[in-house]
Amino acid sequence: MEKYKKELNDADAIELLHQYNEDLLPRKFGIIGKTWTLFLFIGFLTGIYCYTNQLKQGLVITGMRDFVFWGIYISNFVFFVAISLVGSLITAILYLLRISWRAPITRLSEVIAVAAITFAGLIIIVDMGRPDRMVNMILHGRIQSPIIWDVMVVATYMMLSILLLYFPLLPGIAFCRDRLNGIPKWQKRMYSFLSLGWKNSPEQYKIVKKAITILSITIIPVALCIHTVTSWLFASTYRPGWDSTNFGAYFVSGAFLVGSGGVIAGMYLLRRFYPAYDKYLTDDHFDRMAKLMVLLAMVYAYFSINEYLIPAYKMKGEDSEHLNELFTGYYAPMFWSVQIFGMIVPMIVLLFKNGRKPLPTFIMAVLVIICAWFKRYLIVIPTMSFLPVQEIPEAWKHYSPTLQEWLITGGSLAGALLIITLFVRFFPIISVWEIAEERGISEGVIYKHMHEGNEK
Amino acid sequence: MSFTNICTKAMKNNLLIRTLTGNTILISLLVGALILSRKEAIAQGAKDSASLLAGQADKLSFTMYLSSIVSNGNRSVKVQVRRKENKKTISVVNLKSPINLYLNEVKENNPTDGTGWISKLHLNHEGEGTFEFPSKFNKLTSGLHEYTFIAKMDSDLIYKDVEDEITISDAKIDIEYTGEDSIKTVTATLSAWKDLAYVPVPEIEVKLGIKRTFNFLPFGDPGLSTDENGEIFGELPLDIPGNANGTLTIVARLEDDETYGTVEATADIPWTVLPKINPLRGRTLWSSGDNAPLLLVISSVTIIVIIWGTIIYLIYLLFRIKRLSKASYTYGQK
Amino acid sequence: MKEDNSQDNKTTRKDFLRKSLLSGGVLASGVIGINKLIADEKDSGEKVKVLTADGKLVEVDSGNISKCQASTTTPSSEARIGIPGKKYVMVIDLSRCKHALKCQDACQRYHHLSGMNVWLKVFKMQDSENTAPYWLPKPCMHCDKPPCVKVCPVSATYKREDGIVLVDNERCIGCRFCMAACPYSTRSFNWQEPEFLSESKGAVYSPETGFPQKKGTVEKCDFCPDMLREGKLPHCVTACPNGVFYMGDLNEDTVSNGSETVRFSQLMNDKGGYRLNEILGTEPSVYYLPPVSRLFPFKDAEPGKGKMDASE
């Protein structure tokens, strides 16, 4: 987009603005969209149904027992928290660094963040043995407990992410309110309510920009905190594999990597199903995101090496059992696939110019996401299955999640995707005024003509 | 007219019929109750065999064990019921039918000297039944000096031959303490009633101990017997912690003697070594929520206030936007 | 007229007496009769499985069961304070342990533990190839710096003044963080509704008994504070036939295993006592006496012995 840095005269700017508005209005779903939404709904409801089973019978319906008592609910929780850091990465960090190409993808990343952090909060409740006593955390909470820190940080981050999504969205909602035709009454009312009567005045824009700046500054330390505190849920114990000083940095770097993968995947899918979007989510964007992902993968590789190499050098008693299981034992296939396909292969492929085209980038991003989920599994479960043990039933020695456990976890993933899908359905996923600004259209033109369409 | 109508009409009109009917009902109910209560008595015995597998119809062979304990002059009698099962002897618990305790003779209680039936004992959940002599009873029987206790389960036909009998002679222990400088000794004297007075008893093993939370800690030389004066000596360890109130509780005990039963005496002696006091915990990481370390509280509250203060300010900004929308403004104005 | 009146009065009085007698009799016999009827119905009713005092599982008519409830259950608020002045310690003599598992049986029985929850595990330990194997009973260590208490978000597990660490199952939210934090892996979780729920009808929950258990909460060895309050030794101590467990008050410097009572400092001195995982700084309250001068030669356990050998 920098290629178009030449000054636009007002007439051209207005036409460009109208073009943006035309292209980026949220549309009704076609058959694919409807099927996809239905599929997600069914997945989510199945999860809810299995959860009611769990409430009735207890956590016995999972594969967890006294030996491995934290399973895929917890690893899924860590995964969600990791992905939710992408909001702060793209929207906040790149904004403060005045990196302008972030403009089209900022809202997408923020939606992913909000969806992920919401379901992180929900899946951790699913893991509780007595969710009916949740209020005890407020009444009898102990500030010394890392779980209380985690609850506070997740709540704070959720608030900040929602605000960081909402403020820049206001002009977009107002546009939907004004220019979307043929929509049901409830939708129109929703837009009017949410838009706070947005009138495109300069004062309002000023407030929004101020809010974005404040939020960007605030959300970065909170985002770092949230994943560090989540890592402390493990690092505050004595178990081999968790008793590590490296965990905070290790988790945060992994989070940024998987977050960038999530955004790239979202970008590609949007382009695929909304062909008009390739004007805004250009190949150049993929190229730059791919480079960003390579950088993040290198940082993650650095912390991973720190995490595994030095304990392997020492081979302390407890650590040696755990590391042997990871490197050459029961978990070796998963461990090596995750390292290779989740970190090394994307890093190498994306180093090449042809590797940074949209399709290969998308494939690498998907690989990164899937391997990241299994990486979280490898963080949580092998330490729990720390052998040798005695006097436990054979079935307890290796944890395998039950069907209902998978369905509940799948339900949470479906729910997060559902939030993103519904958002794309009802709100503009690309921020018009931000890309207009980035394009060089003057503020005055934006304010005046933002809500106009191509009157044909 | 229907049968009921006739009946009710007859009932209403005839007082005699009513009276007869009422009486019949009353009598039949009482008889029924009697029959049912009899049934319960028979079932009673069956309930006692609760610990056998359903279907087993062996006769139960119970044996009873009586023991007498005197503690600082207060006497009590303990009874245990045991039975054999698969060559093992185990205690019976929760026996429904009571055990009757008699003093000297099996007959009605004699209020003048306290002999005869003295108590009904029930076994507790550990299989023991205890009768502690109340102080009045102690006084009443203080002239006896030799007690024969008989326990029978004679309120039930099945168990009428389960009984035990023991004869106990009166004995007591006195404790004396000498604590000069670096040597602290305890002397316990065992004496039994003979003819008209308490006479020291030689050559009987008496144990000395310090009363602790569980059991008592023996001190002095082990396995000592009383000398010709009925005395036994023990030297106390100087550094043993005592009670919180500056005393040490000493116990002298004659255990399970054939003639005297169990005789025990305790005494509190002054002691300077106090027990350690549990330290006050204060603010630690493992205290309750309101006793958290100060640094943690201050830093976390500060961070929360700053961040949530910012969030509140941002929400206020949203309201500002809304207010600005209400102000009149049309497109095109700057 | 007067005669008529008196006659009427006499009749009414007679009537009244008769009626009251009748109704009283009906009431009394009704009550007795109904009670007996109910009792008899229970007698002929269903069988219930119960554990006898010596650990056998038998079937008994449900009417023959008389509920035996502890006379007092300590309320949660008092259970948080503890028994004043005491500091309980346990000493486990590894030279005497023969893997008889009577301690585990007693613990399971008296705490009505169901499912695969075992509070007192006995492990075969062999520290290295050239060192000898021995049996290690492992209760909760009741650490003085408990990592489990540090991480509990709701203060459901707490350390009392008398050194005991308890779990309040009415406050526990089931997050299982304490299970992760414990370096001795001593805690277990109620994954489903506990089995002996029918026995618990009418039982009042107290953290000191831990009964009735609650689904979705964590539990562990509690040093039997209900027994300690009565001045009695915990069940594992009394059940062991070889005198492996000693229990006592550190402030009194005395421990007892039921038959022997010795000074704690002397026991540590003479037999070289130590604690597990001392280097972690958790400061456990359970001391171990090393397996020297063994009472029994070491023999591997027979398969199938022990609660945990059954596969699910």
Short mmCIF file of N, CA, C and O in Angstrom, two decimals, chain A residues 54-60 62 64-66 68-70 127-131 133-134 136-137 140-142 144-148 232-233 236-239 242 384 390-396, chain C residues 99 104 116-117 122-124 147 149-155 169-177 179-183 185 188-189 191-193 214-217 280 282 308-312:
data_model
loop_
_atom_site.label_atom_id
_atom_site.label_comp_id
_atom_site.label_asym_id
_atom_site.label_seq_id
_atom_site.Cartn_x
_atom_site.Cartn_y
_atom_site.Cartn_z
N GLN A 54 -21.04 -33.89 32.76
CA GLN A 54 -19.93 -33.77 33.72
C GLN A 54 -20.41 -33.18 35.03
O GLN A 54 -19.97 -33.57 36.09
N LEU A 55 -21.33 -32.22 34.95
CA LEU A 55 -21.82 -31.63 36.18
C LEU A 55 -22.57 -32.66 37.01
O LEU A 55 -22.49 -32.71 38.22
N LYS A 56 -23.30 -33.53 36.29
CA LYS A 56 -24.09 -34.53 37.02
C LYS A 56 -23.21 -35.60 37.63
O LYS A 56 -23.34 -35.94 38.80
N GLN A 57 -22.32 -36.16 36.82
CA GLN A 57 -21.56 -37.33 37.28
C GLN A 57 -20.25 -36.97 37.93
O GLN A 57 -19.64 -37.79 38.58
N GLY A 58 -19.77 -35.78 37.70
CA GLY A 58 -18.45 -35.44 38.22
C GLY A 58 -17.39 -35.58 37.14
O GLY A 58 -17.66 -36.05 36.04
N LEU A 59 -16.17 -35.23 37.48
CA LEU A 59 -15.09 -35.23 36.51
C LEU A 59 -14.66 -36.64 36.13
O LEU A 59 -13.73 -36.83 35.37
N VAL A 60 -15.38 -37.64 36.69
CA VAL A 60 -15.02 -39.03 36.37
C VAL A 60 -15.24 -39.34 34.90
O VAL A 60 -14.65 -40.28 34.37
N THR A 62 -14.09 -37.76 32.54
CA THR A 62 -12.88 -37.47 31.78
C THR A 62 -11.90 -38.63 31.97
O THR A 62 -12.17 -39.58 32.68
N MET A 64 -9.05 -38.17 33.33
CA MET A 64 -8.14 -37.77 34.38
C MET A 64 -8.37 -38.62 35.63
O MET A 64 -9.50 -38.94 35.96
N ARG A 65 -7.28 -38.95 36.32
CA ARG A 65 -7.40 -39.62 37.61
C ARG A 65 -6.37 -39.01 38.53
O ARG A 65 -5.68 -38.09 38.18
N ASP A 66 -6.22 -39.61 39.72
CA ASP A 66 -5.35 -39.00 40.73
C ASP A 66 -3.92 -38.80 40.26
O ASP A 66 -3.19 -38.01 40.83
N VAL A 68 -2.69 -38.37 36.71
CA VAL A 68 -2.73 -37.26 35.76
C VAL A 68 -4.04 -36.54 35.98
O VAL A 68 -5.09 -36.96 35.50
N PHE A 69 -4.01 -35.47 36.76
CA PHE A 69 -5.27 -34.83 37.12
C PHE A 69 -5.47 -33.49 36.45
O PHE A 69 -6.43 -32.79 36.70
N TRP A 70 -4.51 -33.08 35.62
CA TRP A 70 -4.71 -31.92 34.75
C TRP A 70 -4.53 -32.41 33.33
O TRP A 70 -3.49 -32.93 32.97
N ASP A 127 -12.99 -27.08 34.03
CA ASP A 127 -12.05 -27.96 34.70
C ASP A 127 -12.25 -28.01 36.21
O ASP A 127 -11.75 -28.91 36.88
N MET A 128 -13.01 -27.08 36.77
CA MET A 128 -13.19 -27.05 38.22
C MET A 128 -14.06 -28.20 38.68
O MET A 128 -15.04 -28.54 38.03
N GLY A 129 -13.74 -28.76 39.85
CA GLY A 129 -14.55 -29.84 40.38
C GLY A 129 -15.87 -29.35 40.94
O GLY A 129 -16.87 -30.05 40.94
N ARG A 130 -15.87 -28.13 41.45
CA ARG A 130 -17.08 -27.58 42.08
C ARG A 130 -17.33 -26.17 41.55
O ARG A 130 -17.10 -25.19 42.27
N PRO A 131 -17.77 -26.02 40.31
CA PRO A 131 -17.99 -24.66 39.79
C PRO A 131 -19.08 -23.91 40.54
O PRO A 131 -19.12 -22.68 40.51
N ARG A 133 -19.12 -23.40 43.49
CA ARG A 133 -18.51 -22.67 44.61
C ARG A 133 -17.56 -21.59 44.11
O ARG A 133 -16.69 -21.16 44.84
N MET A 134 -17.76 -21.18 42.87
CA MET A 134 -16.85 -20.20 42.29
C MET A 134 -16.80 -18.93 43.11
O MET A 134 -15.77 -18.28 43.18
N ASN A 136 -16.58 -18.56 46.08
CA ASN A 136 -15.59 -18.65 47.16
C ASN A 136 -14.31 -17.93 46.82
O ASN A 136 -13.59 -17.47 47.70
N MET A 137 -14.02 -17.82 45.50
CA MET A 137 -12.77 -17.16 45.12
C MET A 137 -12.82 -15.68 45.44
O MET A 137 -11.80 -15.04 45.62
N HIS A 140 -13.48 -15.80 49.81
CA HIS A 140 -12.38 -16.31 50.63
C HIS A 140 -11.08 -16.32 49.86
O HIS A 140 -10.18 -17.08 50.17
N GLY A 141 -10.97 -15.46 48.87
CA GLY A 141 -9.80 -15.53 48.00
C GLY A 141 -8.51 -15.26 48.74
O GLY A 141 -8.46 -14.50 49.70
N ARG A 142 -7.43 -15.90 48.28
CA ARG A 142 -6.12 -15.69 48.88
C ARG A 142 -5.23 -15.04 47.84
O ARG A 142 -4.98 -15.62 46.79
N GLN A 144 -2.25 -14.85 47.85
CA GLN A 144 -0.98 -15.55 47.69
C GLN A 144 -1.05 -16.62 46.62
O GLN A 144 -0.04 -17.22 46.28
N SER A 145 -2.23 -16.90 46.08
CA SER A 145 -2.37 -18.04 45.19
C SER A 145 -2.23 -17.63 43.74
O SER A 145 -2.89 -16.69 43.29
N PRO A 146 -1.40 -18.33 42.95
CA PRO A 146 -1.28 -17.99 41.53
C PRO A 146 -2.59 -18.09 40.77
O PRO A 146 -2.77 -17.42 39.76
N ILE A 147 -3.53 -18.91 41.26
CA ILE A 147 -4.81 -18.99 40.54
C ILE A 147 -5.57 -17.68 40.67
O ILE A 147 -6.22 -17.23 39.72
N ILE A 148 -5.50 -17.07 41.82
CA ILE A 148 -6.18 -15.79 42.00
C ILE A 148 -5.53 -14.75 41.09
O ILE A 148 -6.22 -13.93 40.49
N TRP A 232 3.07 -19.46 35.48
CA TRP A 232 3.39 -19.67 36.89
C TRP A 232 2.49 -20.68 37.56
O TRP A 232 2.82 -21.19 38.63
N LEU A 233 1.35 -20.99 36.96
CA LEU A 233 0.53 -22.08 37.49
C LEU A 233 1.33 -23.37 37.49
O LEU A 233 1.10 -24.25 38.31
N SER A 236 5.22 -22.70 39.64
CA SER A 236 5.23 -22.56 41.10
C SER A 236 5.19 -23.92 41.79
O SER A 236 5.07 -23.99 43.00
N THR A 237 5.25 -25.01 41.03
CA THR A 237 5.28 -26.33 41.66
C THR A 237 6.69 -26.90 41.54
O THR A 237 7.55 -26.33 40.89
N TYR A 238 6.89 -28.06 42.20
CA TYR A 238 8.23 -28.66 42.23
C TYR A 238 8.41 -29.73 41.17
O TYR A 238 9.41 -30.41 41.16
N ARG A 239 7.43 -29.88 40.29
CA ARG A 239 7.49 -31.02 39.40
C ARG A 239 8.53 -30.87 38.31
O ARG A 239 8.72 -29.77 37.77
N TRP A 242 8.28 -28.61 35.03
CA TRP A 242 7.61 -27.35 35.35
C TRP A 242 8.46 -26.46 36.23
O TRP A 242 8.26 -25.25 36.27
N MET A 384 2.86 -34.63 34.40
CA MET A 384 1.92 -35.31 35.27
C MET A 384 2.17 -36.81 35.26
O MET A 384 2.02 -37.49 36.25
N GLN A 390 4.27 -46.47 41.66
CA GLN A 390 3.85 -47.78 42.13
C GLN A 390 2.40 -47.73 42.52
O GLN A 390 1.85 -46.66 42.76
N GLU A 391 1.85 -48.88 42.68
CA GLU A 391 0.53 -48.97 43.30
C GLU A 391 -0.51 -48.10 42.63
O GLU A 391 -1.31 -47.48 43.29
N ILE A 392 -0.44 -48.00 41.33
CA ILE A 392 -1.57 -47.36 40.65
C ILE A 392 -2.02 -48.29 39.55
O ILE A 392 -1.25 -49.07 39.03
N PRO A 393 -3.29 -48.22 39.22
CA PRO A 393 -3.78 -49.11 38.19
C PRO A 393 -3.10 -48.84 36.85
O PRO A 393 -2.69 -47.71 36.57
N GLU A 394 -2.99 -49.85 36.05
CA GLU A 394 -2.33 -49.74 34.76
C GLU A 394 -2.95 -48.65 33.91
O GLU A 394 -2.28 -47.92 33.19
N ALA A 395 -4.27 -48.53 34.04
CA ALA A 395 -4.99 -47.57 33.19
C ALA A 395 -4.60 -46.14 33.50
O ALA A 395 -4.77 -45.25 32.68
N TRP A 396 -4.05 -45.90 34.71
CA TRP A 396 -3.73 -44.53 35.08
C TRP A 396 -2.39 -44.10 34.52
O TRP A 396 -2.09 -42.91 34.51
N HIS C 99 5.05 -54.31 55.31
CA HIS C 99 4.01 -54.27 54.27
C HIS C 99 2.82 -55.11 54.69
O HIS C 99 2.21 -55.80 53.89
N GLN C 104 -3.15 -49.16 56.29
CA GLN C 104 -3.95 -48.72 55.16
C GLN C 104 -5.39 -49.21 55.32
O GLN C 104 -6.33 -48.45 55.09
N MET C 116 -10.87 -45.31 44.44
CA MET C 116 -9.44 -45.57 44.47
C MET C 116 -8.72 -44.58 45.37
O MET C 116 -7.52 -44.40 45.26
N ASN C 117 -9.45 -43.91 46.23
CA ASN C 117 -8.81 -42.93 47.11
C ASN C 117 -8.09 -43.64 48.24
O ASN C 117 -8.71 -44.29 49.06
N VAL C 122 1.79 -47.21 50.76
CA VAL C 122 3.03 -47.85 51.19
C VAL C 122 3.79 -48.23 49.93
O VAL C 122 3.30 -49.00 49.11
N PHE C 123 4.98 -47.68 49.78
CA PHE C 123 5.74 -47.89 48.56
C PHE C 123 6.96 -48.74 48.82
O PHE C 123 7.56 -48.70 49.89
N LYS C 124 7.36 -49.48 47.78
CA LYS C 124 8.64 -50.16 47.83
C LYS C 124 9.68 -49.17 47.33
O LYS C 124 9.59 -48.68 46.21
N PRO C 147 3.44 -26.25 50.61
CA PRO C 147 3.20 -25.69 49.27
C PRO C 147 1.74 -25.77 48.86
O PRO C 147 1.26 -24.93 48.09
N VAL C 149 -0.91 -25.33 50.75
CA VAL C 149 -1.65 -24.21 51.34
C VAL C 149 -1.31 -22.92 50.61
O VAL C 149 -2.17 -22.07 50.41
N LYS C 150 -0.05 -22.81 50.17
CA LYS C 150 0.36 -21.59 49.46
C LYS C 150 -0.48 -21.35 48.23
O LYS C 150 -0.84 -20.22 47.92
N VAL C 151 -0.79 -22.41 47.48
CA VAL C 151 -1.42 -22.21 46.18
C VAL C 151 -2.95 -22.29 46.20
O VAL C 151 -3.58 -22.03 45.18
N CYS C 152 -3.54 -22.65 47.33
CA CYS C 152 -5.00 -22.80 47.32
C CYS C 152 -5.66 -21.44 47.13
O CYS C 152 -5.40 -20.52 47.90
N PRO C 153 -6.53 -21.28 46.12
CA PRO C 153 -7.10 -19.95 45.88
C PRO C 153 -8.19 -19.55 46.86
O PRO C 153 -8.49 -18.37 46.96
N VAL C 154 -8.81 -20.51 47.55
CA VAL C 154 -9.94 -20.17 48.40
C VAL C 154 -9.70 -20.49 49.87
O VAL C 154 -10.63 -20.44 50.65
N SER C 155 -8.48 -20.82 50.24
CA SER C 155 -8.17 -21.16 51.63
C SER C 155 -8.97 -22.37 52.08
O SER C 155 -9.34 -22.48 53.25
N ASN C 169 -13.83 -29.55 52.85
CA ASN C 169 -14.47 -29.97 51.61
C ASN C 169 -15.74 -29.20 51.29
O ASN C 169 -16.34 -29.44 50.25
N GLU C 170 -16.15 -28.30 52.19
CA GLU C 170 -17.31 -27.50 51.85
C GLU C 170 -16.90 -26.21 51.17
O GLU C 170 -17.74 -25.47 50.69
N ARG C 171 -15.57 -25.95 51.14
CA ARG C 171 -15.13 -24.74 50.48
C ARG C 171 -14.31 -25.04 49.22
O ARG C 171 -14.16 -24.20 48.37
N CYS C 172 -13.80 -26.23 49.12
CA CYS C 172 -12.92 -26.59 48.01
C CYS C 172 -13.64 -26.45 46.69
O CYS C 172 -14.78 -26.89 46.54
N ILE C 173 -12.97 -25.82 45.69
CA ILE C 173 -13.61 -25.65 44.40
C ILE C 173 -13.12 -26.67 43.39
O ILE C 173 -13.51 -26.66 42.24
N GLY C 174 -12.24 -27.56 43.80
CA GLY C 174 -11.84 -28.65 42.93
C GLY C 174 -10.90 -28.26 41.82
O GLY C 174 -10.93 -28.87 40.76
N CYS C 175 -10.04 -27.25 42.02
CA CYS C 175 -9.13 -26.86 40.95
C CYS C 175 -7.90 -27.75 40.88
O CYS C 175 -7.21 -27.76 39.87
N ARG C 176 -7.62 -28.50 41.96
CA ARG C 176 -6.55 -29.49 42.00
C ARG C 176 -5.16 -28.87 41.92
O ARG C 176 -4.18 -29.55 41.60
N PHE C 177 -5.04 -27.60 42.22
CA PHE C 177 -3.73 -26.97 42.21
C PHE C 177 -2.88 -27.50 43.38
O PHE C 177 -1.68 -27.68 43.26
N MET C 179 -2.91 -30.45 44.53
CA MET C 179 -2.38 -31.75 44.14
C MET C 179 -1.14 -31.59 43.28
O MET C 179 -0.20 -32.39 43.37
N ALA C 180 -1.13 -30.55 42.43
CA ALA C 180 0.04 -30.31 41.60
C ALA C 180 1.21 -29.81 42.43
O ALA C 180 2.36 -30.15 42.17
N ALA C 181 0.91 -29.01 43.45
CA ALA C 181 1.97 -28.37 44.21
C ALA C 181 2.63 -29.30 45.22
O ALA C 181 3.78 -29.09 45.59
N CYS C 182 1.89 -30.33 45.68
CA CYS C 182 2.46 -31.18 46.73
C CYS C 182 3.63 -31.99 46.19
O CYS C 182 3.45 -32.78 45.26
N PRO C 183 4.82 -31.84 46.77
CA PRO C 183 5.96 -32.61 46.26
C PRO C 183 5.95 -34.06 46.71
O PRO C 183 6.79 -34.84 46.28
N SER C 185 3.05 -35.91 46.56
CA SER C 185 1.92 -36.53 45.85
C SER C 185 1.01 -37.26 46.81
O SER C 185 0.70 -38.43 46.64
N SER C 188 -5.62 -36.90 47.07
CA SER C 188 -6.44 -37.58 46.06
C SER C 188 -7.72 -36.79 45.86
O SER C 188 -8.08 -35.94 46.67
N PHE C 189 -8.41 -37.10 44.78
CA PHE C 189 -9.54 -36.30 44.36
C PHE C 189 -10.78 -37.17 44.24
O PHE C 189 -10.69 -38.33 43.86
N TRP C 191 -13.43 -37.98 42.08
CA TRP C 191 -13.83 -37.75 40.71
C TRP C 191 -15.33 -37.94 40.53
O TRP C 191 -15.93 -37.43 39.59
N GLN C 192 -15.96 -38.72 41.42
CA GLN C 192 -17.39 -38.95 41.29
C GLN C 192 -17.99 -38.93 42.68
O GLN C 192 -17.30 -38.73 43.67
N GLU C 193 -19.31 -39.15 42.73
CA GLU C 193 -19.99 -39.18 44.02
C GLU C 193 -19.42 -40.33 44.84
O GLU C 193 -19.39 -41.45 44.37
N LYS C 214 -17.19 -35.17 49.61
CA LYS C 214 -17.98 -34.44 48.63
C LYS C 214 -17.38 -34.67 47.24
O LYS C 214 -16.17 -34.63 47.07
N LYS C 215 -18.28 -34.84 46.30
CA LYS C 215 -17.83 -35.00 44.92
C LYS C 215 -17.09 -33.75 44.47
O LYS C 215 -17.46 -32.65 44.81
N GLY C 216 -16.03 -33.94 43.69
CA GLY C 216 -15.35 -32.78 43.11
C GLY C 216 -14.48 -32.01 44.07
O GLY C 216 -14.19 -30.85 43.83
N THR C 217 -14.05 -32.66 45.18
CA THR C 217 -13.16 -31.97 46.10
C THR C 217 -11.94 -32.84 46.37
O THR C 217 -11.94 -34.03 46.09
N LEU C 280 13.76 -29.46 49.82
CA LEU C 280 12.77 -28.57 49.23
C LEU C 280 12.32 -27.49 50.19
O LEU C 280 11.68 -26.53 49.79
N THR C 282 10.15 -27.73 52.69
CA THR C 282 8.74 -27.76 53.08
C THR C 282 8.57 -28.01 54.57
O THR C 282 7.50 -27.78 55.11
N MET C 308 -4.40 -50.55 45.89
CA MET C 308 -4.20 -49.93 44.60
C MET C 308 -3.79 -50.93 43.53
O MET C 308 -3.56 -50.56 42.41
N ASP C 309 -3.67 -52.20 43.89
CA ASP C 309 -3.20 -53.12 42.88
C ASP C 309 -4.29 -53.49 41.89
O ASP C 309 -4.04 -54.01 40.83
N ALA C 310 -5.54 -53.26 42.25
CA ALA C 310 -6.63 -53.59 41.33
C ALA C 310 -6.58 -52.64 40.16
O ALA C 310 -6.38 -51.44 40.33
N SER C 311 -6.73 -53.17 38.97
CA SER C 311 -6.78 -52.27 37.81
C SER C 311 -8.21 -51.83 37.62
O SER C 311 -9.14 -52.56 37.92
N GLU C 312 -8.38 -50.64 37.11
CA GLU C 312 -9.73 -50.06 37.02
C GLU C 312 -10.55 -50.80 36.01
O GLU C 312 -10.12 -50.97 34.88
#
